[in-house]
Tab-separated table of C-alpha atoms and ligand atoms in Angstrom:
chain	number	residue	atom	x	y	z
S	1	MET	CA	-13.900	37.761	6.741
S	2	ALA	CA	-10.140	37.712	6.476
S	3	SER	CA	-8.700	38.912	3.179
S	4	VAL	CA	-6.563	36.608	1.043
S	5	GLY	CA	-3.526	38.597	2.181
S	6	GLN	CA	-4.423	38.115	5.814
S	7	ILE	CA	-5.049	34.427	5.310
S	8	THR	CA	-1.727	34.024	3.504
S	9	ARG	CA	0.090	35.806	6.325
S	10	GLN	CA	-1.681	33.713	8.926
S	11	ILE	CA	-0.820	30.536	7.085
S	12	SER	CA	2.806	31.628	6.662
S	13	ALA	CA	2.964	32.126	10.407
S	14	LEU	CA	2.216	28.473	11.004
S	15	GLU	CA	5.068	26.529	12.467
S	16	ILE	CA	5.623	22.811	12.505
S	17	SER	CA	4.789	21.371	15.824
S	18	SER	CA	4.967	18.010	17.414
S	19	LYS	CA	2.172	17.055	19.736
S	20	GLN	CA	4.390	14.360	21.169
S	21	ASN	CA	6.437	17.065	22.884
S	22	THR	CA	3.501	18.777	24.514
S	23	THR	CA	1.041	16.023	25.260
S	24	ARG	CA	0.273	15.511	28.920
S	25	THR	CA	-0.030	12.229	30.753
S	26	THR	CA	-2.943	10.134	29.569
S	27	THR	CA	-4.398	7.161	31.319
S	28	THR	CA	-5.514	4.217	29.230
S	29	ALA	CA	-6.543	1.810	31.963
S	30	THR	CA	-9.707	-0.060	31.184
S	31	THR	CA	-12.071	-1.078	33.935
S	32	THR	CA	-15.020	-2.667	32.169
S	33	THR	CA	-15.345	-2.495	28.430
S	34	THR	CA	-18.672	-2.464	26.698
S	35	GLN	CA	-17.465	-3.509	23.251
S	36	HIS	CA	-18.506	-1.126	20.537
S	37	LYS	CA	-20.049	-3.033	17.669
S	38	LYS	CA	-18.937	-1.612	14.329
S	39	ASN	CA	-22.035	-2.573	12.424
S	40	ALA	CA	-24.412	-1.285	15.047
S	41	SER	CA	-22.518	1.984	15.151
S	42	GLN	CA	-22.664	2.353	11.373
S	43	THR	CA	-26.385	1.723	11.394
S	44	ASN	CA	-26.963	4.195	14.187
S	45	VAL	CA	-24.780	6.855	12.622
S	46	THR	CA	-26.626	6.408	9.351
S	47	LYS	CA	-29.996	6.586	11.086
S	48	LEU	CA	-29.089	9.722	12.956
S	49	LEU	CA	-27.613	11.291	9.898
S	50	SER	CA	-30.779	11.033	7.940
S	51	LYS	CA	-32.070	13.397	10.614
S	52	TYR	CA	-29.135	15.795	10.912
S	53	ALA	CA	-27.120	15.385	7.714
S	54	ALA	CA	-25.546	18.170	5.739
S	55	PRO	CA	-24.045	17.461	2.330
S	56	ASN	CA	-20.538	16.249	1.688
S	57	PRO	CA	-18.712	18.762	-0.498
S	58	PHE	CA	-17.034	15.909	-2.359
S	59	PRO	CA	-19.950	13.623	-3.179
S	60	THR	CA	-19.958	11.210	-6.096
S	61	SER	CA	-22.665	11.724	-8.690
S	62	SER	CA	-24.050	8.321	-7.747
S	63	SER	CA	-24.278	9.325	-4.103
S	64	LEU	CA	-26.202	12.443	-5.074
S	65	GLN	CA	-28.551	10.303	-7.138
S	66	LYS	CA	-28.925	7.967	-4.181
S	67	ALA	CA	-29.700	10.939	-1.980
S	68	ALA	CA	-32.186	12.227	-4.526
S	69	SER	CA	-34.112	9.001	-4.337
S	70	SER	CA	-34.322	9.203	-0.546
S	71	GLN	CA	-37.377	11.245	0.469
S	72	SER	CA	-36.014	12.330	3.844
S	73	ILE	CA	-32.781	14.000	2.758
S	74	ALA	CA	-32.927	14.314	-1.003
S	75	SER	CA	-34.195	17.817	-1.517
S	76	LYS	CA	-32.152	19.186	1.390
S	77	THR	CA	-28.938	17.600	0.141
S	78	GLN	CA	-29.256	18.833	-3.420
S	79	GLN	CA	-30.371	22.312	-2.454
S	80	GLU	CA	-27.578	22.669	0.059
S	81	ALA	CA	-24.979	21.243	-2.295
S	82	SER	CA	-25.637	24.103	-4.680
S	83	ARG	CA	-25.623	26.794	-2.005
S	84	PRO	CA	-22.466	28.671	-0.997
S	85	PRO	CA	-20.926	27.674	2.348
S	86	SER	CA	-22.517	29.235	5.412
S	87	PRO	CA	-21.192	29.498	8.976
S	88	THR	CA	-23.306	26.497	9.944
S	89	ARG	CA	-22.336	24.572	6.835
S	90	PRO	CA	-18.561	24.851	6.643
S	91	ALA	CA	-16.801	23.899	3.458
S	92	PRO	CA	-13.077	23.578	2.837
S	93	VAL	CA	-11.206	26.803	2.142
S	94	LYS	CA	-11.435	27.422	-1.613
S	95	GLN	CA	-8.333	29.485	-2.440
S	96	HIS	CA	-6.185	28.841	-5.445
S	97	THR	CA	-4.048	31.865	-4.596
S	98	ILE	CA	-3.159	30.815	-1.061
S	99	ASP	CA	0.468	29.887	-0.586
S	100	ILE	CA	0.472	26.365	0.795
S	101	GLY	CA	4.200	26.503	1.476
S	102	LYS	CA	7.059	24.317	0.402
S	103	TYR	CA	6.784	20.552	0.543
S	104	ASP	CA	9.750	18.786	2.136
S	105	GLY	CA	8.992	15.392	0.556
S	106	GLY	CA	8.171	14.025	3.996
S	107	PHE	CA	5.419	11.616	2.939
S	108	GLU	CA	7.692	9.797	0.473
S	109	ILE	CA	10.869	9.967	2.566
S	110	GLU	CA	9.074	8.594	5.594
S	111	ASN	CA	7.263	5.920	3.600
S	112	GLU	CA	10.646	4.416	2.664
S	113	THR	CA	11.665	3.847	6.251
S	114	ARG	CA	8.536	3.788	8.342
S	115	GLY	CA	5.750	1.245	8.729
S	116	ALA	CA	5.236	-2.188	7.233
S	117	LYS	CA	2.586	-3.910	5.139
S	118	ILE	CA	-0.125	-5.534	7.176
S	119	THR	CA	-2.256	-8.559	6.432
S	120	GLY	CA	-5.312	-10.451	7.648
S	121	GLN	CA	-8.169	-8.975	9.667
S	122	ALA	CA	-6.182	-5.842	10.555
S	123	ALA	CA	-5.639	-5.134	6.849
S	124	GLU	CA	-9.382	-5.456	6.281
S	125	ASP	CA	-10.230	-3.268	9.262
S	126	LEU	CA	-7.894	-0.547	8.040
S	127	ALA	CA	-8.815	-0.604	4.355
S	128	LEU	CA	-10.578	2.701	4.887
S	129	ASP	CA	-11.932	4.481	1.843
S	130	SER	CA	-14.666	7.125	1.874
S	131	SER	CA	-15.542	6.398	-1.776
S	132	VAL	CA	-17.125	3.146	-0.613
S	133	ALA	CA	-18.650	4.511	2.617
S	134	ALA	CA	-22.190	3.333	3.291
S	135	TYR	CA	-23.516	6.853	3.753
S	136	LEU	CA	-22.862	9.585	1.147
S	137	PRO	CA	-19.675	8.142	-0.355
S	138	THR	CA	-17.211	10.639	-1.790
S	139	ARG	CA	-15.366	10.407	-5.074
S	140	GLU	CA	-12.228	8.254	-5.075
S	141	TRP	CA	-9.156	10.022	-3.736
S	142	HIS	CA	-5.416	9.327	-4.112
S	143	LEU	CA	-2.308	11.071	-2.872
S	144	THR	CA	-1.654	12.220	-6.458
S	145	ASP	CA	-4.857	14.330	-6.330
S	146	PHE	CA	-3.158	16.883	-4.096
S	147	ASP	CA	-0.466	19.525	-4.325
S	148	ILE	CA	1.360	19.122	-1.048
S	149	GLY	CA	2.610	22.129	0.889
S	150	ARG	CA	4.163	22.787	4.256
S	151	PRO	CA	4.217	20.317	7.134
S	152	LEU	CA	1.669	21.262	9.807
S	153	GLY	CA	2.673	18.836	12.500
S	154	LYS	CA	3.510	15.340	13.556
S	155	GLY	CA	1.097	13.070	15.333
S	156	LYS	CA	1.603	9.705	16.967
S	157	PHE	CA	0.968	7.748	13.755
S	158	GLY	CA	2.283	10.079	11.070
S	159	ARG	CA	2.607	13.553	9.623
S	160	VAL	CA	0.080	16.233	8.735
S	161	TYR	CA	0.552	18.479	5.656
S	162	MET	CA	-1.218	21.468	4.223
S	163	VAL	CA	-2.499	20.454	0.782
S	164	ARG	CA	-4.609	21.754	-2.098
S	165	THR	CA	-6.732	19.667	-4.424
S	166	LYS	CA	-5.288	19.779	-7.950
S	167	THR	CA	-8.714	20.029	-9.540
S	168	GLU	CA	-11.177	22.910	-9.283
S	169	PRO	CA	-12.079	24.472	-6.931
S	170	HIS	CA	-8.651	23.841	-5.387
S	171	TYR	CA	-9.730	23.250	-1.818
S	172	ILE	CA	-7.184	23.758	0.935
S	173	LEU	CA	-7.086	20.910	3.421
S	174	ALA	CA	-4.922	19.296	6.071
S	175	LEU	CA	-3.878	15.810	4.975
S	176	LYS	CA	-3.081	13.514	7.868
S	177	CYS	CA	-1.186	10.290	7.340
S	178	LEU	CA	-1.441	7.307	9.680
S	179	TYR	CA	0.819	4.261	9.427
S	180	LYS	CA	-1.301	1.108	9.539
S	181	SER	CA	1.350	-1.119	11.137
S	182	GLU	CA	1.793	1.364	13.996
S	183	ILE	CA	-1.954	1.455	14.549
S	184	VAL	CA	-1.894	-2.346	14.732
S	185	GLN	CA	1.103	-2.309	17.101
S	186	SER	CA	-0.794	0.036	19.421
S	187	ARG	CA	-3.886	-2.183	19.058
S	188	VAL	CA	-6.136	0.713	18.181
S	189	GLU	CA	-7.514	-0.474	14.802
S	190	LYS	CA	-11.075	-0.423	16.106
S	191	GLN	CA	-10.596	2.911	17.826
S	192	ILE	CA	-9.166	4.568	14.707
S	193	ARG	CA	-11.926	3.121	12.560
S	194	ARG	CA	-14.490	4.392	15.021
S	195	GLU	CA	-12.844	7.835	15.138
S	196	ILE	CA	-13.033	8.070	11.369
S	197	GLU	CA	-16.611	6.801	11.164
S	198	ILE	CA	-17.762	9.257	13.787
S	199	GLN	CA	-15.895	12.302	12.525
S	200	GLN	CA	-16.863	11.751	8.902
S	201	ASN	CA	-20.509	12.070	9.816
S	202	LEU	CA	-20.292	15.272	11.827
S	203	ARG	CA	-21.028	18.705	10.432
S	204	HIS	CA	-20.761	21.645	12.795
S	205	PRO	CA	-18.809	24.923	12.605
S	206	HIS	CA	-16.930	24.046	15.794
S	207	VAL	CA	-16.228	20.412	15.004
S	208	LEU	CA	-13.262	19.736	12.699
S	209	ARG	CA	-14.654	18.320	9.494
S	210	LEU	CA	-13.359	15.123	7.913
S	211	TYR	CA	-14.052	15.395	4.183
S	212	GLY	CA	-12.844	12.021	3.050
S	213	TYR	CA	-10.223	9.325	3.478
S	214	PHE	CA	-8.291	6.811	1.447
S	215	HIS	CA	-5.488	4.344	1.951
S	216	ASP	CA	-2.572	2.600	0.293
S	217	GLU	CA	-0.604	-0.482	1.317
S	218	LYS	CA	0.981	1.046	4.394
S	219	ARG	CA	-0.951	4.220	5.157
S	220	ILE	CA	-4.347	5.794	5.749
S	221	PHE	CA	-4.864	9.434	4.707
S	222	LEU	CA	-7.446	11.694	6.306
S	223	MET	CA	-8.656	14.784	4.425
S	224	LEU	CA	-9.300	17.212	7.267
S	225	GLU	CA	-10.613	20.731	7.428
S	226	PHE	CA	-7.604	23.036	7.594
S	227	ALA	CA	-7.372	24.749	10.989
S	228	GLY	CA	-5.421	27.849	9.982
S	229	LYS	CA	-4.479	29.054	13.452
S	230	GLY	CA	-3.257	25.693	14.707
S	231	GLU	CA	-3.431	24.326	18.209
S	232	LEU	CA	-5.305	26.066	20.987
S	233	TYR	CA	-2.913	24.447	23.434
S	234	ARG	CA	-0.069	26.407	21.883
S	235	GLN	CA	-1.953	29.681	22.503
S	236	LEU	CA	-2.628	28.674	26.085
S	237	THR	CA	1.049	27.865	26.611
S	238	LYS	CA	2.047	31.151	24.981
S	239	TYR	CA	-0.251	33.353	27.087
S	240	GLY	CA	-0.377	31.242	30.255
S	241	SER	CA	-4.104	31.834	30.550
S	242	PHE	CA	-6.849	33.613	28.608
S	243	THR	CA	-8.894	36.676	29.493
S	244	GLU	CA	-12.414	35.948	30.691
S	245	LYS	CA	-13.765	37.436	27.468
S	246	ARG	CA	-11.742	35.039	25.315
S	247	SER	CA	-12.464	32.105	27.633
S	248	SER	CA	-16.182	32.851	27.600
S	249	ARG	CA	-16.275	32.896	23.790
S	250	TYR	CA	-14.434	29.591	23.546
S	251	ILE	CA	-16.717	28.004	26.148
S	252	ASP	CA	-19.770	29.241	24.221
S	253	GLN	CA	-18.426	27.570	21.059
S	254	MET	CA	-17.569	24.413	22.983
S	255	ALA	CA	-21.030	24.208	24.552
S	256	ASP	CA	-22.543	24.703	21.098
S	257	ALA	CA	-20.429	21.905	19.588
S	258	LEU	CA	-20.920	19.520	22.513
S	259	GLY	CA	-24.675	20.116	22.410
S	260	TYR	CA	-24.601	19.101	18.746
S	261	LEU	CA	-22.539	15.981	19.489
S	262	HIS	CA	-24.774	14.918	22.366
S	263	ALA	CA	-27.897	15.395	20.245
S	264	LYS	CA	-26.332	12.840	17.920
S	265	HIS	CA	-25.504	10.569	20.861
S	266	VAL	CA	-21.785	11.146	20.455
S	267	ILE	CA	-19.863	11.588	23.708
S	268	HIS	CA	-16.406	13.049	23.143
S	269	ARG	CA	-14.808	11.897	26.432
S	270	ASP	CA	-11.449	13.527	25.763
S	271	ILE	CA	-12.068	17.237	25.851
S	272	LYS	CA	-8.815	19.049	26.687
S	273	PRO	CA	-6.874	21.942	25.141
S	274	GLU	CA	-4.601	19.543	23.196
S	275	ASN	CA	-7.589	18.282	21.221
S	276	LEU	CA	-8.793	21.710	20.146
S	277	LEU	CA	-7.688	23.531	17.010
S	278	LEU	CA	-8.352	27.072	15.818
S	279	GLY	CA	-9.808	27.994	12.443
S	280	ILE	CA	-8.565	30.811	10.246
S	281	ASN	CA	-10.722	33.338	12.126
S	282	GLY	CA	-9.681	32.036	15.528
S	283	GLU	CA	-12.832	29.974	15.945
S	284	LEU	CA	-12.563	26.835	17.980
S	285	LYS	CA	-12.712	23.379	16.366
S	286	ILE	CA	-13.059	20.169	18.325
S	287	ALA	CA	-10.674	17.654	16.787
S	288	ASP	CA	-9.464	14.210	17.694
S	289	PHE	CA	-12.291	11.790	18.205
S	290	GLY	CA	-10.042	8.989	19.386
S	291	TRP	CA	-11.910	8.447	22.606
S	292	SER	CA	-15.357	9.420	21.501
S	293	VAL	CA	-18.039	6.843	21.552
S	294	HIS	CA	-21.246	6.593	19.659
S	295	ALA	CA	-23.557	4.903	22.073
S	296	PRO	CA	-27.232	5.789	21.915
S	297	GLY	CA	-28.918	4.675	25.070
S	298	SER	CA	-25.976	2.861	26.577
S	299	ARG	CA	-23.756	3.778	29.492
S	300	ARG	CA	-20.083	3.041	29.360
S	301	LYS	CA	-17.564	2.045	31.974
S	302	THR	CA	-14.292	2.376	30.066
S	303	LEU	CA	-11.755	4.508	31.873
S	304	CYS	CA	-10.120	6.768	29.351
S	305	GLY	CA	-9.091	10.324	28.736
S	306	THR	CA	-6.566	12.637	30.314
S	307	LEU	CA	-6.314	12.359	34.061
S	308	ASP	CA	-6.895	16.033	34.857
S	309	TYR	CA	-10.130	16.064	32.900
S	310	LEU	CA	-11.662	12.861	34.291
S	311	PRO	CA	-14.914	13.252	36.226
S	312	PRO	CA	-15.539	11.530	39.600
S	313	GLU	CA	-17.721	8.802	38.046
S	314	MET	CA	-14.861	7.714	35.784
S	315	VAL	CA	-12.227	7.996	38.499
S	316	GLU	CA	-14.409	5.790	40.685
S	317	GLY	CA	-15.076	3.312	37.863
S	318	ARG	CA	-18.811	3.956	37.783
S	319	GLU	CA	-20.971	4.127	34.688
S	320	HIS	CA	-20.791	7.359	32.798
S	321	SER	CA	-22.814	9.283	30.271
S	322	GLU	CA	-22.505	12.393	28.105
S	323	LYS	CA	-22.295	14.384	31.370
S	324	VAL	CA	-18.553	13.566	31.393
S	325	ASP	CA	-18.218	16.234	28.692
S	326	HIS	CA	-20.032	18.771	30.929
S	327	TRP	CA	-17.457	18.099	33.637
S	328	ALA	CA	-14.595	18.458	31.134
S	329	LEU	CA	-16.104	21.773	30.020
S	330	GLY	CA	-15.900	22.954	33.635
S	331	VAL	CA	-12.259	21.869	33.844
S	332	LEU	CA	-11.581	23.641	30.543
S	333	THR	CA	-13.236	26.866	31.733
S	334	TYR	CA	-11.066	26.797	34.845
S	335	GLU	CA	-7.890	26.031	32.907
S	336	PHE	CA	-8.526	28.788	30.340
S	337	ILE	CA	-8.943	31.411	33.060
S	338	CYS	CA	-6.464	30.137	35.646
S	339	GLY	CA	-3.811	28.546	33.410
S	340	ALA	CA	-3.848	25.075	35.009
S	341	PRO	CA	-6.540	22.426	35.501
S	342	PRO	CA	-8.374	22.629	38.862
S	343	PHE	CA	-7.478	19.227	40.335
S	344	GLU	CA	-3.889	19.050	39.133
S	345	ASP	CA	-1.657	17.708	41.882
S	346	LEU	CA	1.996	17.481	41.066
S	347	SER	CA	2.610	14.909	43.797
S	348	GLY	CA	1.101	12.192	41.575
S	349	TYR	CA	-1.887	10.426	40.030
S	350	ASN	CA	-3.379	9.286	43.324
S	351	ALA	CA	-3.474	12.775	44.721
S	352	THR	CA	-5.222	14.040	41.576
S	353	TYR	CA	-7.711	11.146	41.703
S	354	LYS	CA	-8.523	11.984	45.324
S	355	ARG	CA	-8.983	15.667	44.607
S	356	ILE	CA	-11.341	14.845	41.726
S	357	ALA	CA	-13.380	12.371	43.796
S	358	ARG	CA	-13.741	14.951	46.598
S	359	VAL	CA	-14.367	17.768	44.072
S	360	ASP	CA	-11.623	19.628	45.913
S	361	LEU	CA	-12.140	22.840	43.976
S	362	LYS	CA	-10.356	26.058	44.922
S	363	ILE	CA	-11.118	28.940	42.608
S	364	PRO	CA	-8.646	31.868	42.777
S	365	ALA	CA	-9.996	35.216	43.936
S	366	LYS	CA	-9.221	36.846	40.551
S	367	VAL	CA	-12.029	34.819	38.892
S	368	SER	CA	-15.233	36.834	38.451
S	369	PRO	CA	-18.389	35.706	40.300
S	370	GLU	CA	-20.110	34.830	36.991
S	371	ALA	CA	-17.235	32.653	35.758
S	372	ARG	CA	-17.037	31.052	39.196
S	373	ASP	CA	-20.731	30.231	38.924
S	374	VAL	CA	-20.280	28.510	35.532
S	375	ILE	CA	-17.320	26.493	36.823
S	376	THR	CA	-19.030	25.328	40.026
S	377	ARG	CA	-22.238	24.441	38.204
S	378	LEU	CA	-20.341	22.289	35.724
S	379	LEU	CA	-18.031	20.691	38.283
S	380	GLN	CA	-20.771	18.926	40.240
S	381	TYR	CA	-20.070	15.482	41.694
S	382	ASP	CA	-23.525	14.245	40.691
S	383	PRO	CA	-23.584	14.140	36.847
S	384	GLU	CA	-27.297	14.908	36.807
S	385	LYS	CA	-26.726	18.149	38.729
S	386	ARG	CA	-24.322	19.525	36.112
S	387	ILE	CA	-25.767	22.506	34.287
S	388	PRO	CA	-27.214	21.646	30.837
S	389	LEU	CA	-25.233	22.919	27.851
S	390	SER	CA	-28.162	25.043	26.683
S	391	GLU	CA	-28.092	26.755	30.111
S	392	VAL	CA	-24.349	27.333	29.807
S	393	ARG	CA	-25.002	29.174	26.553
S	394	LYS	CA	-27.627	31.363	28.238
S	395	HIS	CA	-25.505	32.077	31.310
S	396	PRO	CA	-24.773	35.800	31.955
S	397	TRP	CA	-21.011	35.112	31.744
S	398	ILE	CA	-21.459	33.793	28.212
S	399	VAL	CA	-24.120	36.246	27.008
S	400	LYS	CA	-22.108	39.219	28.291
S	401	TYR	CA	-19.171	38.509	25.980
S	402	ARG	CA	-20.917	37.000	22.974
S	403	SER	CA	-20.152	39.036	19.892
S	404	LYS	CA	-23.027	40.249	17.756
S	405	GLY	CA	-23.776	37.944	14.876
S	406	HIS	CA	-22.498	34.845	16.637
S	407	SER	CA	-24.843	31.983	16.041
S	408	THR	CA	-27.068	31.203	18.968
S	409	ALA	CA	-28.889	28.515	17.038
S	410	GLY	CA	-29.583	25.594	19.278
S	411	ILE	CA	-30.160	27.704	22.394
S	412	SER	CA	-33.710	27.059	23.415
C	501	LIG	P1	-2.395	14.986	15.226
C	501	LIG	O1	-1.834	13.809	14.531
C	501	LIG	O2	-3.857	15.158	14.999
C	501	LIG	O3	-2.014	15.048	16.665
C	501	LIG	O4	-1.738	16.251	14.522
C	501	LIG	C1	-0.416	16.639	14.730
C	501	LIG	C2	-0.323	18.137	14.613
C	501	LIG	O5	-0.632	18.542	13.283
C	501	LIG	C3	-1.311	18.888	15.479
C	501	LIG	O6	-0.854	19.050	16.775
C	501	LIG	C4	-1.472	20.190	14.727
C	501	LIG	O7	-0.423	21.063	15.042
C	501	LIG	C5	-1.340	19.761	13.279
C	501	LIG	N1	-2.664	19.539	12.700
C	501	LIG	C6	-3.395	18.401	12.772
C	501	LIG	N2	-4.555	18.532	12.133
C	501	LIG	C7	-4.571	19.783	11.634
C	501	LIG	C8	-5.535	20.530	10.883
C	501	LIG	N3	-6.695	20.003	10.522
C	501	LIG	N4	-5.232	21.789	10.534
C	501	LIG	C9	-4.054	22.341	10.918
C	501	LIG	N5	-3.115	21.692	11.640
C	501	LIG	C10	-3.366	20.437	11.994
């Protein structure tokens, strides 16, 4: 575990970044859309959660009572709520002594000039508040409940700040602001709502936790797990590529997290370095569920995600399943080791599409035979032939570099 001093130094080293400057080309073309039904999704998420749920660290007393009356999760929820955090049950960083940095007043300054009030259906869709969530509602939160620290970054719809809850036990979080009117302008109300619904119900050490959310007239605020070491993409840009040891460890964590998501019928669909953050100990956290879909039993045809990470079935407009994430894991493995995605073609989209559809894969000679094996087994044209995630985690290239004590739970 990092000492408080180390954590403070690591946090001080954080710089403000803007994803807008580094984000690569994304395609948003839609071929056929199977409309996601909000109510069905809520029901399914709730159903699945009664099977996999871990407690919310900010529950209301009434939600705990509700949980206590439910046979399936009651005893687990209450027992776990009183236990200290474990690696498989992450809680927000509890550190009153951590320097959260100096606030620049950005939330208020920006609120004066940015965004507009919204009305009608959009206003209803975006009245997002975890204190009235159907499953394990949190207590009510307001902006005044937080001491605000340094800016962490700027996203498409607003800023992200490092914050600490004013009340005990002074949790450290990342507070992300989204301007409602800009969400409406981009016509992504449903997508944002879905992102929040999905992420709020996920609990895994390598999936960025969403602890709660609230809104005011113009904005939505997301209380996110603080990822102390920032963006993985920044590390990749800094070093060009990663060693096989580092790549293998990240891929192990990714396979673990994706296995968890798939078991809950959540397909991420937008796995790429830009959507990955690093925790205080350098552990990987899948963030950004903007393209994820919760679709038990159904196959989707929506074309989405970053071009370089699209699998052949999506490029060709065919139905796709959770195996799209296996393909993306193969692309990620290649990019970590080689420094660029395997089908990148600077002459344009069409050339990249063609290379993906042909699985035109050329692995440099410097890549070890074991890593090469993982990449080729994931980058299979036929989705059903892609290696299962549990097999990835048992592969010699992964086992060889896994550090002692790393959780192998879920590998059967
Ligand atoms: P986003 O709006 O999610 O694209 O976030 C903008 C930037 O804020 C990211 O690129 C990160 O640098 C930073 N950021 C977002 N969420 C977090 C978090 N949970 N912890 C630390 N930094 C974050």
